[in-house]
mmCIF file of C-alpha atoms in Angstrom:
data_model
loop_
_atom_site.group_PDB
_atom_site.id
_atom_site.type_symbol
_atom_site.label_atom_id
_atom_site.label_comp_id
_atom_site.label_asym_id
_atom_site.label_seq_id
_atom_site.Cartn_x
_atom_site.Cartn_y
_atom_site.Cartn_z
ATOM 1 C CA UNK A 21 58.690 -12.514 -21.258
ATOM 2 C CA UNK A 22 58.310 -13.900 -24.794
ATOM 3 C CA UNK A 23 60.374 -17.019 -24.071
ATOM 4 C CA UNK A 24 58.926 -17.551 -20.570
ATOM 5 C CA UNK A 25 55.325 -17.491 -21.819
ATOM 6 C CA UNK A 26 56.118 -19.807 -24.723
ATOM 7 C CA UNK A 27 57.885 -22.335 -22.501
ATOM 8 C CA UNK A 28 55.184 -22.234 -19.821
ATOM 9 C CA UNK A 29 52.495 -22.714 -22.462
ATOM 10 C CA UNK A 30 54.215 -25.860 -23.730
ATOM 11 C CA UNK A 31 53.678 -27.498 -20.361
ATOM 12 C CA UNK A 32 49.905 -27.061 -20.639
ATOM 13 C CA UNK A 33 49.315 -27.496 -24.368
ATOM 14 C CA UNK A 34 47.278 -30.692 -24.801
ATOM 15 C CA UNK A 35 49.644 -32.288 -27.306
ATOM 16 C CA UNK A 36 52.876 -31.617 -25.420
ATOM 17 C CA UNK A 37 51.318 -32.417 -22.030
ATOM 18 C CA UNK A 38 49.838 -35.612 -23.435
ATOM 19 C CA UNK A 39 53.209 -36.706 -24.825
ATOM 20 C CA UNK A 40 54.838 -35.887 -21.470
ATOM 21 C CA UNK A 41 52.295 -38.048 -19.637
ATOM 22 C CA UNK A 42 52.849 -40.893 -22.089
ATOM 23 C CA UNK A 43 56.562 -40.603 -21.328
ATOM 24 C CA UNK A 44 55.806 -40.934 -17.627
ATOM 25 C CA UNK A 45 53.646 -43.952 -18.396
ATOM 26 C CA UNK A 46 56.488 -45.631 -20.260
ATOM 27 C CA UNK A 47 58.832 -44.835 -17.395
ATOM 28 C CA UNK A 48 56.366 -46.428 -14.997
ATOM 29 C CA UNK A 49 56.213 -49.543 -17.155
ATOM 30 C CA UNK A 50 60.002 -49.791 -17.204
ATOM 31 C CA UNK A 51 60.072 -49.555 -13.419
ATOM 32 C CA UNK A 52 57.394 -52.183 -13.066
ATOM 33 C CA UNK A 53 54.807 -49.805 -11.631
ATOM 34 C CA UNK A 54 51.855 -50.831 -13.771
ATOM 35 C CA UNK A 55 49.321 -48.938 -11.665
ATOM 36 C CA UNK A 56 51.126 -45.608 -12.154
ATOM 37 C CA UNK A 57 51.671 -46.374 -15.842
ATOM 38 C CA UNK A 58 47.974 -47.038 -16.327
ATOM 39 C CA UNK A 59 47.017 -43.847 -14.509
ATOM 40 C CA UNK A 60 49.398 -41.729 -16.605
ATOM 41 C CA UNK A 61 48.069 -43.343 -19.778
ATOM 42 C CA UNK A 62 44.493 -42.510 -18.758
ATOM 43 C CA UNK A 63 45.402 -38.887 -18.025
ATOM 44 C CA UNK A 64 47.270 -38.643 -21.354
ATOM 45 C CA UNK A 65 44.214 -39.876 -23.244
ATOM 46 C CA UNK A 66 41.930 -37.415 -21.457
ATOM 47 C CA UNK A 67 44.336 -34.500 -22.003
ATOM 48 C CA UNK A 68 44.405 -35.281 -25.718
ATOM 49 C CA UNK A 69 40.774 -36.312 -26.145
ATOM 50 C CA UNK A 70 38.738 -33.641 -24.354
ATOM 51 C CA UNK A 71 40.275 -30.541 -26.017
ATOM 52 C CA UNK A 72 39.846 -32.320 -29.376
ATOM 53 C CA UNK A 73 36.067 -32.434 -29.005
ATOM 54 C CA UNK A 74 33.425 -29.810 -29.581
ATOM 55 C CA UNK A 75 32.665 -29.906 -25.857
ATOM 56 C CA UNK A 76 36.287 -29.125 -25.066
ATOM 57 C CA UNK A 77 36.335 -26.126 -27.393
ATOM 58 C CA UNK A 78 33.177 -24.761 -25.813
ATOM 59 C CA UNK A 79 34.599 -25.159 -22.308
ATOM 60 C CA UNK A 80 38.035 -23.703 -23.062
ATOM 61 C CA UNK A 81 37.541 -21.188 -25.875
ATOM 62 C CA UNK A 82 33.933 -20.072 -25.478
ATOM 63 C CA UNK A 83 34.485 -17.964 -22.315
ATOM 64 C CA UNK A 84 37.098 -15.924 -24.217
ATOM 65 C CA UNK A 85 35.076 -15.557 -27.410
ATOM 66 C CA UNK A 86 31.851 -14.694 -25.586
ATOM 67 C CA UNK A 87 33.497 -11.525 -24.252
ATOM 68 C CA UNK A 88 34.008 -10.253 -27.784
ATOM 69 C CA UNK A 89 31.255 -11.088 -30.267
ATOM 70 C CA UNK A 90 31.534 -9.816 -33.826
ATOM 71 C CA UNK A 91 30.162 -6.445 -34.885
ATOM 72 C CA UNK A 92 29.494 -5.022 -38.319
ATOM 73 C CA UNK A 93 31.397 -1.828 -39.199
ATOM 74 C CA UNK A 94 28.196 0.200 -38.841
ATOM 75 C CA UNK A 95 27.943 -0.833 -35.186
ATOM 76 C CA UNK A 96 31.451 0.363 -34.324
ATOM 77 C CA UNK A 97 32.454 3.972 -33.583
ATOM 78 C CA UNK A 98 34.907 5.904 -35.720
ATOM 79 C CA UNK A 99 38.513 5.831 -34.588
ATOM 80 C CA UNK A 100 41.838 7.431 -35.354
ATOM 81 C CA UNK A 101 43.560 4.258 -36.520
ATOM 82 C CA UNK A 102 42.781 0.653 -37.346
ATOM 83 C CA UNK A 103 45.427 -1.609 -35.796
ATOM 84 C CA UNK A 104 45.559 -5.172 -37.065
ATOM 85 C CA UNK A 105 47.803 -7.703 -35.331
ATOM 86 C CA UNK A 106 49.867 -10.336 -37.109
ATOM 87 C CA UNK A 107 49.214 -14.040 -37.081
ATOM 88 C CA UNK A 108 46.968 -14.573 -40.095
ATOM 89 C CA UNK A 109 49.534 -15.270 -42.811
ATOM 90 C CA UNK A 110 52.163 -17.999 -42.672
ATOM 91 C CA UNK A 111 55.444 -17.870 -44.552
ATOM 92 C CA UNK A 112 55.357 -19.289 -48.046
ATOM 93 C CA UNK A 113 55.941 -23.015 -48.437
ATOM 94 C CA UNK A 114 58.935 -24.582 -50.141
ATOM 95 C CA UNK A 115 57.061 -24.705 -53.439
ATOM 96 C CA UNK A 116 54.879 -21.644 -52.960
ATOM 97 C CA UNK A 117 55.320 -18.081 -54.110
ATOM 98 C CA UNK A 118 53.311 -16.221 -51.466
ATOM 99 C CA UNK A 119 52.377 -16.591 -47.814
ATOM 100 C CA UNK A 120 49.596 -19.002 -46.872
ATOM 101 C CA UNK A 121 46.439 -17.648 -45.268
ATOM 102 C CA UNK A 122 45.483 -19.458 -42.068
ATOM 103 C CA UNK A 123 42.290 -19.387 -39.979
ATOM 104 C CA UNK A 124 43.215 -15.989 -38.519
ATOM 105 C CA UNK A 125 43.642 -14.280 -41.897
ATOM 106 C CA UNK A 126 40.168 -12.762 -41.629
ATOM 107 C CA UNK A 127 41.862 -10.202 -39.367
ATOM 108 C CA UNK A 128 43.184 -8.588 -42.531
ATOM 109 C CA UNK A 129 39.840 -8.870 -44.303
ATOM 110 C CA UNK A 130 38.095 -7.234 -41.339
ATOM 111 C CA UNK A 131 40.660 -4.426 -41.268
ATOM 112 C CA UNK A 132 40.068 -3.771 -44.971
ATOM 113 C CA UNK A 133 36.320 -3.797 -44.395
ATOM 114 C CA UNK A 134 36.665 -1.229 -41.612
ATOM 115 C CA UNK A 135 38.819 1.020 -43.777
ATOM 116 C CA UNK A 136 36.382 0.859 -46.707
ATOM 117 C CA UNK A 137 33.586 1.722 -44.261
ATOM 118 C CA UNK A 138 35.604 4.873 -43.375
ATOM 119 C CA UNK A 139 35.841 3.919 -39.696
ATOM 120 C CA UNK A 140 39.415 5.315 -39.555
ATOM 121 C CA UNK A 141 41.664 7.021 -42.120
ATOM 122 C CA UNK A 142 44.693 4.763 -41.670
ATOM 123 C CA UNK A 143 45.691 1.195 -40.892
ATOM 124 C CA UNK A 144 48.716 0.022 -38.905
ATOM 125 C CA UNK A 145 49.727 -3.593 -39.485
ATOM 126 C CA UNK A 146 51.825 -4.945 -36.635
ATOM 127 C CA UNK A 147 54.105 -7.970 -36.648
ATOM 128 C CA UNK A 148 57.790 -8.680 -37.096
ATOM 129 C CA UNK A 149 59.517 -11.534 -38.873
ATOM 130 C CA UNK A 150 58.897 -14.857 -37.135
ATOM 131 C CA UNK A 151 59.240 -17.010 -40.252
ATOM 132 C CA UNK A 152 61.759 -16.124 -42.928
ATOM 133 C CA UNK A 153 62.997 -12.702 -44.018
ATOM 134 C CA UNK A 154 59.586 -11.131 -44.706
ATOM 135 C CA UNK A 155 57.694 -9.654 -41.756
ATOM 136 C CA UNK A 156 54.090 -10.478 -40.939
ATOM 137 C CA UNK A 157 53.303 -6.786 -41.309
ATOM 138 C CA UNK A 158 54.643 -6.771 -44.849
ATOM 139 C CA UNK A 159 52.580 -9.817 -45.822
ATOM 140 C CA UNK A 160 49.448 -8.266 -44.302
ATOM 141 C CA UNK A 161 50.086 -4.958 -46.054
ATOM 142 C CA UNK A 162 50.361 -6.786 -49.373
ATOM 143 C CA UNK A 163 46.996 -8.456 -48.781
ATOM 144 C CA UNK A 164 45.403 -5.167 -47.712
ATOM 145 C CA UNK A 165 46.507 -3.623 -51.000
ATOM 146 C CA UNK A 166 44.977 -6.547 -52.879
ATOM 147 C CA UNK A 167 41.761 -5.788 -50.973
ATOM 148 C CA UNK A 168 41.728 -2.190 -52.168
ATOM 149 C CA UNK A 169 43.379 -0.326 -49.298
ATOM 150 C CA UNK A 170 45.878 2.174 -50.772
ATOM 151 C CA UNK A 171 49.519 2.016 -49.710
ATOM 152 C CA UNK A 172 49.284 5.638 -48.530
ATOM 153 C CA UNK A 173 46.817 4.563 -45.810
ATOM 154 C CA UNK A 174 48.972 1.699 -44.499
ATOM 155 C CA UNK A 175 51.796 1.918 -41.947
ATOM 156 C CA UNK A 176 54.003 -1.027 -41.029
ATOM 157 C CA UNK A 177 55.278 -1.986 -37.591
ATOM 158 C CA UNK A 178 57.856 -4.705 -38.226
ATOM 159 C CA UNK A 179 59.772 -5.019 -34.938
ATOM 160 C CA UNK A 180 57.403 -6.794 -32.558
ATOM 161 C CA UNK A 181 57.399 -10.540 -31.928
ATOM 162 C CA UNK A 182 54.597 -10.842 -29.371
ATOM 163 C CA UNK A 183 51.456 -9.067 -28.205
ATOM 164 C CA UNK A 184 53.149 -6.736 -25.743
ATOM 165 C CA UNK A 185 55.647 -5.866 -28.460
ATOM 166 C CA UNK A 186 52.741 -5.050 -30.779
ATOM 167 C CA UNK A 187 51.381 -2.544 -28.274
ATOM 168 C CA UNK A 188 54.771 -1.066 -27.409
ATOM 169 C CA UNK A 189 55.934 -0.624 -30.982
ATOM 170 C CA UNK A 190 52.618 0.747 -32.228
ATOM 171 C CA UNK A 191 52.770 3.255 -29.363
ATOM 172 C CA UNK A 192 56.098 4.490 -30.742
ATOM 173 C CA UNK A 193 54.431 5.146 -34.109
ATOM 174 C CA UNK A 194 51.508 7.112 -32.691
ATOM 175 C CA UNK A 195 50.567 9.486 -29.933
ATOM 176 C CA UNK A 196 49.097 6.716 -27.793
ATOM 177 C CA UNK A 197 47.727 9.019 -25.118
ATOM 178 C CA UNK A 198 45.230 10.571 -27.509
ATOM 179 C CA UNK A 199 44.721 7.695 -29.949
ATOM 180 C CA UNK A 200 41.419 5.882 -30.287
ATOM 181 C CA UNK A 201 42.153 2.646 -32.119
ATOM 182 C CA UNK A 202 39.985 -0.046 -33.609
ATOM 183 C CA UNK A 203 41.909 -3.153 -32.581
ATOM 184 C CA UNK A 204 41.549 -6.093 -34.945
ATOM 185 C CA UNK A 205 42.614 -9.542 -33.797
ATOM 186 C CA UNK A 206 41.133 -12.962 -33.078
ATOM 187 C CA UNK A 207 38.363 -13.020 -30.486
ATOM 188 C CA UNK A 208 40.221 -15.396 -28.143
ATOM 189 C CA UNK A 209 43.253 -13.097 -28.317
ATOM 190 C CA UNK A 210 41.332 -9.862 -27.793
ATOM 191 C CA UNK A 211 41.205 -9.932 -23.984
ATOM 192 C CA UNK A 212 44.994 -9.996 -23.672
ATOM 193 C CA UNK A 213 45.617 -7.707 -26.652
ATOM 194 C CA UNK A 214 43.149 -5.043 -25.453
ATOM 195 C CA UNK A 215 44.713 -5.120 -21.979
ATOM 196 C CA UNK A 216 48.188 -4.519 -23.392
ATOM 197 C CA UNK A 217 47.115 -1.689 -25.702
ATOM 198 C CA UNK A 218 45.131 -0.058 -22.892
ATOM 199 C CA UNK A 219 48.174 -0.315 -20.634
ATOM 200 C CA UNK A 220 50.199 1.523 -23.271
ATOM 201 C CA UNK A 221 47.778 4.433 -23.274
ATOM 202 C CA UNK A 222 45.433 3.696 -26.172
ATOM 203 C CA UNK A 223 41.691 4.045 -26.072
ATOM 204 C CA UNK A 224 40.627 0.723 -27.504
ATOM 205 C CA UNK A 225 37.524 -0.385 -29.334
ATOM 206 C CA UNK A 226 37.617 -4.114 -29.961
ATOM 207 C CA UNK A 227 36.914 -5.280 -33.505
ATOM 208 C CA UNK A 228 37.205 -9.042 -32.974
ATOM 209 C CA UNK A 229 37.254 -11.653 -35.693
ATOM 210 C CA UNK A 230 38.166 -15.318 -36.206
ATOM 211 C CA UNK A 231 35.449 -16.752 -33.951
ATOM 212 C CA UNK A 232 36.059 -20.498 -33.819
ATOM 213 C CA UNK A 233 33.403 -21.873 -31.480
ATOM 214 C CA UNK A 234 30.930 -23.446 -33.930
ATOM 215 C CA UNK A 235 27.453 -21.963 -34.228
ATOM 216 C CA UNK A 236 25.847 -24.820 -36.116
ATOM 217 C CA UNK A 237 25.929 -28.579 -35.486
ATOM 218 C CA UNK A 238 28.635 -30.392 -37.399
ATOM 219 C CA UNK A 239 28.014 -33.513 -39.450
ATOM 220 C CA UNK A 240 30.678 -35.131 -37.276
ATOM 221 C CA UNK A 241 29.351 -35.786 -33.746
ATOM 222 C CA UNK A 242 30.746 -33.382 -31.165
ATOM 223 C CA UNK A 243 32.195 -36.166 -29.048
ATOM 224 C CA UNK A 244 34.486 -37.337 -31.839
ATOM 225 C CA UNK A 245 37.997 -35.820 -31.731
ATOM 226 C CA UNK A 246 39.012 -33.516 -34.576
ATOM 227 C CA UNK A 247 42.271 -31.706 -35.218
ATOM 228 C CA UNK A 248 40.485 -28.374 -35.729
ATOM 229 C CA UNK A 249 39.035 -28.618 -32.225
ATOM 230 C CA UNK A 250 42.432 -29.435 -30.749
ATOM 231 C CA UNK A 251 43.925 -26.439 -32.567
ATOM 232 C CA UNK A 252 41.211 -24.077 -31.286
ATOM 233 C CA UNK A 253 41.530 -25.375 -27.720
ATOM 234 C CA UNK A 254 45.318 -25.059 -27.800
ATOM 235 C CA UNK A 255 45.069 -21.461 -28.988
ATOM 236 C CA UNK A 256 42.645 -20.656 -26.181
ATOM 237 C CA UNK A 257 44.901 -22.330 -23.587
ATOM 238 C CA UNK A 258 47.783 -20.185 -24.834
ATOM 239 C CA UNK A 259 45.657 -17.084 -24.221
ATOM 240 C CA UNK A 260 44.619 -18.153 -20.714
ATOM 241 C CA UNK A 261 48.254 -18.820 -19.804
ATOM 242 C CA UNK A 262 49.544 -15.653 -21.493
ATOM 243 C CA UNK A 263 47.013 -13.436 -19.728
ATOM 244 C CA UNK A 264 47.678 -15.011 -16.329
ATOM 245 C CA UNK A 265 51.466 -14.733 -16.688
ATOM 246 C CA UNK A 266 51.293 -11.116 -17.836
ATOM 247 C CA UNK A 267 49.027 -10.204 -14.942
ATOM 248 C CA UNK A 268 51.255 -11.953 -12.399
ATOM 249 C CA UNK A 269 54.296 -10.118 -13.756
ATOM 250 C CA UNK A 270 52.511 -6.766 -13.585
ATOM 251 C CA UNK A 271 52.514 -6.196 -17.334
ATOM 252 C CA UNK A 272 49.015 -4.733 -17.254
ATOM 253 C CA UNK A 273 48.127 -1.455 -15.632
ATOM 254 C CA UNK A 274 46.409 -2.157 -12.282
ATOM 255 C CA UNK A 275 43.239 -0.375 -13.414
ATOM 256 C CA UNK A 276 42.803 -2.808 -16.304
ATOM 257 C CA UNK A 277 40.220 -5.408 -15.351
ATOM 258 C CA UNK A 278 37.522 -7.490 -16.978
ATOM 259 C CA UNK A 279 34.994 -4.733 -16.347
ATOM 260 C CA UNK A 280 37.196 -1.973 -17.723
ATOM 261 C CA UNK A 281 38.757 -3.715 -20.707
ATOM 262 C CA UNK A 282 37.725 -1.979 -23.862
ATOM 263 C CA UNK A 283 35.010 -3.451 -25.991
ATOM 264 C CA UNK A 284 32.934 -2.250 -28.851
#
């Protein structure tokens, strides 16, 4: 499942799809088919350009984020456990001494905020080692401690390598059938993550973070391509593909639907 989803996603990621279309354009040129080459070049430019604009982000990522707006801790119910998913801390660089925080690192900050607000007595950080010998869970736990969460309140799940693995392995650490969790992950990821955790028997309240669709106008016009927009669109495309594949393969319980997915 992990490999299949990753490979399938590569075929629809804007950058990889754009490069593939450019390759077809070059092949068309070599074969003397200038019309086909021109068409492939046009499609390549559109595939790369549109997701790199503010309009592309709004079209691709906004439907996912709109399902899960942010809530303050006071607006969320109490739960048994705060579960925060990996993805916010990269492995340390060649010349660094600690992992690098990326755009999704506010997952950890939100989890710490929920714990300090006494929304649940314990935090489970979930994520295996995808880069180097140190697991994502270990890096997140270190940051949680720096944010004032005591080690006694933190449990590590260090085996999982994808979202379904997060849900499965966390279920082995808890009594999933009676657990009400506050699930902390990026808003575009929440739809798929909540579906998996619900399928594994958890009662889920979404505590989304890392909202990337801009609220305010940027100084750079929205029609101009930017790498941050391409990154946000690519992440959203990965979630659309991942959710569709999981549903087609029957990974979600049949009762899980858009209307019954847990939200705050």
